[in-house]
Every structure is written in C-alpha cells, then in structure tokens.
Amino acid sequence: MTPRPPLPPFDRESALKKVQAAEDAWNTRDPEHVALAYTEDTVWRNRDTFLTGRAEITAFLREKWARELDYALRKELWSFQDDRIAVRFQYEFHDATGQWWRAYGNELWEFTGGGLMRRREASINDVWISAAERRISGPRPAGDRTLIPVW
C-alpha cells in the first residue's frame, strides 16, 4: 500500500490539507480517482446506502455523478483527533430536468496509518434551489484554500 499523505495522527495543518485534498478529488467527478483514497475494504454509510470496498464505492460514485450534473463541492474541517476527521460540506448540482439542488451534510472519517480512509459516515440533506440561488460554481479557485464555510 502506497502511503497517502497527510498521515495520521492529524494536527490542524495536516487535517486541513486532507480535507482540501478530498474536496479537490471529489470535484474531479472521476470515480476511479476518488476511490483510490479509500482502503480496498473501506466501509461507507452514505445517507441510507451502505457500501463496502473500492469496487462498490466506484460504482456508487459513477451512478451519483451520472445523476448529479455539474456537481460542485465545498468541504470544511469541523474537528480532528488522532486518525479521525469530521467535516461539514455542501454541494450543488442539477438533475436531468434542470432542477438545481443544494446538499448539506456532515461526514466522519477514519484513516489507516498510511492515510487511506477506512470508514466514512455521511449524513446528507437536499434542498431545491433556483439557478439564481447557486453559490458554488465549479471547484474552489486555487487562491481560495482557506476552507472558510460557504454558508
């Protein structure tokens, strides 16, 4: 297994880097790339869906981004300790009908010593928004890496 820095135990700086790396990866909308951050036997709860392993994660993400068009995400560090990080996030997307959505949520992450995520628990709520209410348009600009909340 190739280490995936930053590695636990996390301090504020390394936790912030880990969160930004996750945001950057998810904004690629590339399931194969994103799945490499997780262990082969990773365990996820995403809303009411329970998944195990990279193959299931990859398939899940492929289906997600086929439905959630023009997906754009922001994550914020909430807390960290040892090998765990908590984040809050929001993302926006539109569906096939053109309806825009904003999703709000919290995630709990647990990592291996090599920096791969072995567990992810995500609670997410969606709200309808109009195109005029959008706050997130594409990945976070390189000059805006402060992880200040967008809500």
mmCIF file of C-alpha atoms in Angstrom:
data_model
loop_
_atom_site.group_PDB
_atom_site.id
_atom_site.type_symbol
_atom_site.label_atom_id
_atom_site.label_comp_id
_atom_site.label_asym_id
_atom_site.label_seq_id
_atom_site.Cartn_x
_atom_site.Cartn_y
_atom_site.Cartn_z
ATOM 1 C CA MET A 1 0.000 0.000 0.000
ATOM 2 C CA THR A 2 1.394 3.379 -1.012
ATOM 3 C CA PRO A 3 1.037 5.981 1.744
ATOM 4 C CA ARG A 4 -1.455 8.743 1.027
ATOM 5 C CA PRO A 5 -0.292 11.846 2.917
ATOM 6 C CA PRO A 6 -1.073 13.673 5.019
ATOM 7 C CA LEU A 7 -0.898 10.817 7.500
ATOM 8 C CA PRO A 8 -2.392 10.485 10.966
ATOM 9 C CA PRO A 9 -2.132 11.474 13.697
ATOM 10 C CA PHE A 10 -3.534 14.719 12.336
ATOM 11 C CA ASP A 11 -2.730 18.202 13.533
ATOM 12 C CA ARG A 12 -4.683 21.248 12.323
ATOM 13 C CA GLU A 13 -2.486 21.811 9.276
ATOM 14 C CA SER A 14 -2.495 18.185 8.121
ATOM 15 C CA ALA A 15 -6.261 17.838 8.736
ATOM 16 C CA LEU A 16 -6.905 20.967 6.644
ATOM 17 C CA LYS A 17 -4.740 19.536 3.851
ATOM 18 C CA LYS A 18 -6.588 16.206 3.987
ATOM 19 C CA VAL A 19 -9.960 17.942 3.737
ATOM 20 C CA GLN A 20 -8.834 20.101 0.806
ATOM 21 C CA ALA A 21 -7.388 17.057 -0.967
ATOM 22 C CA ALA A 22 -10.747 15.282 -0.583
ATOM 23 C CA GLU A 23 -12.637 18.296 -1.903
ATOM 24 C CA ASP A 24 -10.289 18.568 -4.888
ATOM 25 C CA ALA A 25 -10.599 14.865 -5.687
ATOM 26 C CA TRP A 26 -14.407 14.809 -5.465
ATOM 27 C CA ASN A 27 -14.646 17.872 -7.701
ATOM 28 C CA THR A 28 -12.923 15.904 -10.473
ATOM 29 C CA ARG A 29 -16.052 13.689 -10.582
ATOM 30 C CA ASP A 30 -13.715 10.826 -11.513
ATOM 31 C CA PRO A 31 -14.901 7.738 -9.569
ATOM 32 C CA GLU A 32 -11.727 5.736 -10.173
ATOM 33 C CA HIS A 33 -9.510 8.593 -8.988
ATOM 34 C CA VAL A 34 -11.654 9.330 -5.922
ATOM 35 C CA ALA A 35 -11.837 5.656 -4.906
ATOM 36 C CA LEU A 36 -8.036 5.456 -4.597
ATOM 37 C CA ALA A 37 -8.251 7.477 -1.354
ATOM 38 C CA TYR A 38 -10.092 4.574 0.339
ATOM 39 C CA THR A 39 -8.908 1.179 1.539
ATOM 40 C CA GLU A 40 -9.804 -1.882 -0.519
ATOM 41 C CA ASP A 41 -12.231 -2.893 2.249
ATOM 42 C CA THR A 42 -13.495 0.590 3.143
ATOM 43 C CA VAL A 43 -16.907 0.815 4.807
ATOM 44 C CA TRP A 44 -19.304 3.637 3.960
ATOM 45 C CA ARG A 45 -22.677 4.882 5.001
ATOM 46 C CA ASN A 46 -23.906 7.491 2.552
ATOM 47 C CA ARG A 47 -27.412 8.618 3.512
ATOM 48 C CA ASP A 48 -29.334 5.324 3.613
ATOM 49 C CA THR A 49 -26.851 3.416 1.444
ATOM 50 C CA PHE A 50 -24.251 1.090 2.956
ATOM 51 C CA LEU A 51 -21.217 0.164 0.869
ATOM 52 C CA THR A 52 -18.096 -1.932 1.359
ATOM 53 C CA GLY A 53 -14.942 -1.863 -0.728
ATOM 54 C CA ARG A 54 -13.500 0.231 -3.517
ATOM 55 C CA ALA A 55 -15.433 -1.549 -6.262
ATOM 56 C CA GLU A 56 -18.777 -0.672 -4.652
ATOM 57 C CA ILE A 57 -17.595 2.887 -3.987
ATOM 58 C CA THR A 58 -16.522 3.327 -7.609
ATOM 59 C CA ALA A 59 -19.863 2.044 -8.930
ATOM 60 C CA PHE A 60 -21.761 4.241 -6.465
ATOM 61 C CA LEU A 61 -19.822 7.360 -7.484
ATOM 62 C CA ARG A 62 -20.238 6.598 -11.186
ATOM 63 C CA GLU A 63 -24.035 6.445 -10.728
ATOM 64 C CA LYS A 64 -24.040 9.514 -8.445
ATOM 65 C CA TRP A 65 -22.270 11.753 -10.941
ATOM 66 C CA ALA A 66 -24.392 10.456 -13.814
ATOM 67 C CA ARG A 67 -27.447 11.815 -11.880
ATOM 68 C CA GLU A 68 -25.897 14.844 -10.173
ATOM 69 C CA LEU A 69 -24.906 17.011 -13.129
ATOM 70 C CA ASP A 70 -22.445 19.914 -12.853
ATOM 71 C CA TYR A 71 -21.672 18.773 -9.308
ATOM 72 C CA ALA A 72 -19.506 21.219 -7.317
ATOM 73 C CA LEU A 73 -18.479 20.658 -3.685
ATOM 74 C CA ARG A 74 -17.065 22.580 -0.737
ATOM 75 C CA LYS A 75 -15.795 20.908 2.452
ATOM 76 C CA GLU A 76 -14.867 22.483 5.765
ATOM 77 C CA LEU A 77 -12.874 20.970 8.591
ATOM 78 C CA TRP A 78 -15.086 20.619 11.647
ATOM 79 C CA SER A 79 -12.875 18.665 14.033
ATOM 80 C CA PHE A 80 -9.994 16.184 14.140
ATOM 81 C CA GLN A 81 -8.242 13.851 16.560
ATOM 82 C CA ASP A 82 -5.613 11.178 16.015
ATOM 83 C CA ASP A 83 -6.775 9.199 12.922
ATOM 84 C CA ARG A 84 -10.215 10.827 12.576
ATOM 85 C CA ILE A 85 -11.554 13.921 10.873
ATOM 86 C CA ALA A 86 -15.063 15.396 10.888
ATOM 87 C CA VAL A 87 -16.162 17.699 8.080
ATOM 88 C CA ARG A 88 -19.247 19.601 7.092
ATOM 89 C CA PHE A 89 -19.927 20.243 3.463
ATOM 90 C CA GLN A 90 -22.316 21.422 0.858
ATOM 91 C CA TYR A 91 -22.525 20.771 -2.829
ATOM 92 C CA GLU A 92 -24.727 21.832 -5.681
ATOM 93 C CA PHE A 93 -25.872 20.056 -8.807
ATOM 94 C CA HIS A 94 -28.777 19.874 -11.175
ATOM 95 C CA ASP A 95 -30.737 16.831 -12.190
ATOM 96 C CA ALA A 96 -31.741 15.736 -15.697
ATOM 97 C CA THR A 97 -34.818 18.001 -15.584
ATOM 98 C CA GLY A 98 -32.654 21.072 -14.908
ATOM 99 C CA GLN A 99 -33.742 21.428 -11.256
ATOM 100 C CA TRP A 100 -30.880 22.708 -9.095
ATOM 101 C CA TRP A 101 -30.214 21.228 -5.662
ATOM 102 C CA ARG A 102 -28.000 22.078 -2.711
ATOM 103 C CA ALA A 103 -26.970 19.251 -0.419
ATOM 104 C CA TYR A 104 -25.816 19.914 3.148
ATOM 105 C CA GLY A 105 -24.062 17.317 5.220
ATOM 106 C CA ASN A 106 -21.575 16.054 7.742
ATOM 107 C CA GLU A 107 -19.005 13.327 7.347
ATOM 108 C CA LEU A 108 -16.988 11.344 9.853
ATOM 109 C CA TRP A 109 -13.759 9.875 8.507
ATOM 110 C CA GLU A 110 -11.374 7.279 9.953
ATOM 111 C CA PHE A 111 -7.957 6.620 8.396
ATOM 112 C CA THR A 112 -5.295 3.944 8.378
ATOM 113 C CA GLY A 113 -1.746 4.817 9.396
ATOM 114 C CA GLY A 114 -0.982 5.031 5.676
ATOM 115 C CA GLY A 115 -3.535 7.793 5.171
ATOM 116 C CA LEU A 116 -6.240 5.811 3.349
ATOM 117 C CA MET A 117 -9.812 6.239 4.561
ATOM 118 C CA ARG A 118 -11.143 3.026 6.029
ATOM 119 C CA ARG A 119 -14.520 4.373 7.171
ATOM 120 C CA ARG A 120 -16.835 7.168 6.010
ATOM 121 C CA GLU A 121 -20.174 8.054 7.581
ATOM 122 C CA ALA A 122 -22.160 10.714 5.669
ATOM 123 C CA SER A 123 -25.453 12.339 6.641
ATOM 124 C CA ILE A 124 -26.857 14.497 3.838
ATOM 125 C CA ASN A 125 -29.985 16.599 3.252
ATOM 126 C CA ASP A 126 -31.054 18.094 -0.075
ATOM 127 C CA VAL A 127 -32.987 21.298 -0.765
ATOM 128 C CA TRP A 128 -34.321 22.651 -4.039
ATOM 129 C CA ILE A 129 -32.727 25.881 -5.179
ATOM 130 C CA SER A 130 -33.153 28.073 -8.218
ATOM 131 C CA ALA A 131 -30.239 28.679 -10.564
ATOM 132 C CA ALA A 132 -30.117 32.243 -9.171
ATOM 133 C CA GLU A 133 -29.554 30.863 -5.636
ATOM 134 C CA ARG A 134 -26.410 28.946 -6.580
ATOM 135 C CA ARG A 135 -23.327 29.717 -4.514
ATOM 136 C CA ILE A 136 -20.898 27.121 -5.831
ATOM 137 C CA SER A 137 -19.746 27.138 -9.437
ATOM 138 C CA GLY A 138 -17.058 24.564 -10.090
ATOM 139 C CA PRO A 139 -14.039 23.638 -7.982
ATOM 140 C CA ARG A 140 -12.699 26.068 -5.400
ATOM 141 C CA PRO A 141 -10.284 28.525 -7.035
ATOM 142 C CA ALA A 142 -6.634 27.827 -6.186
ATOM 143 C CA GLY A 143 -6.348 31.174 -4.401
ATOM 144 C CA ASP A 144 -9.263 30.356 -2.063
ATOM 145 C CA ARG A 145 -7.914 27.478 0.020
ATOM 146 C CA THR A 146 -8.876 28.861 3.436
ATOM 147 C CA LEU A 147 -11.728 26.380 3.969
ATOM 148 C CA ILE A 148 -13.991 29.149 5.218
ATOM 149 C CA PRO A 149 -17.619 27.986 5.254
ATOM 150 C CA VAL A 150 -19.691 28.901 2.236
ATOM 151 C CA TRP A 151 -22.975 29.051 4.129
#
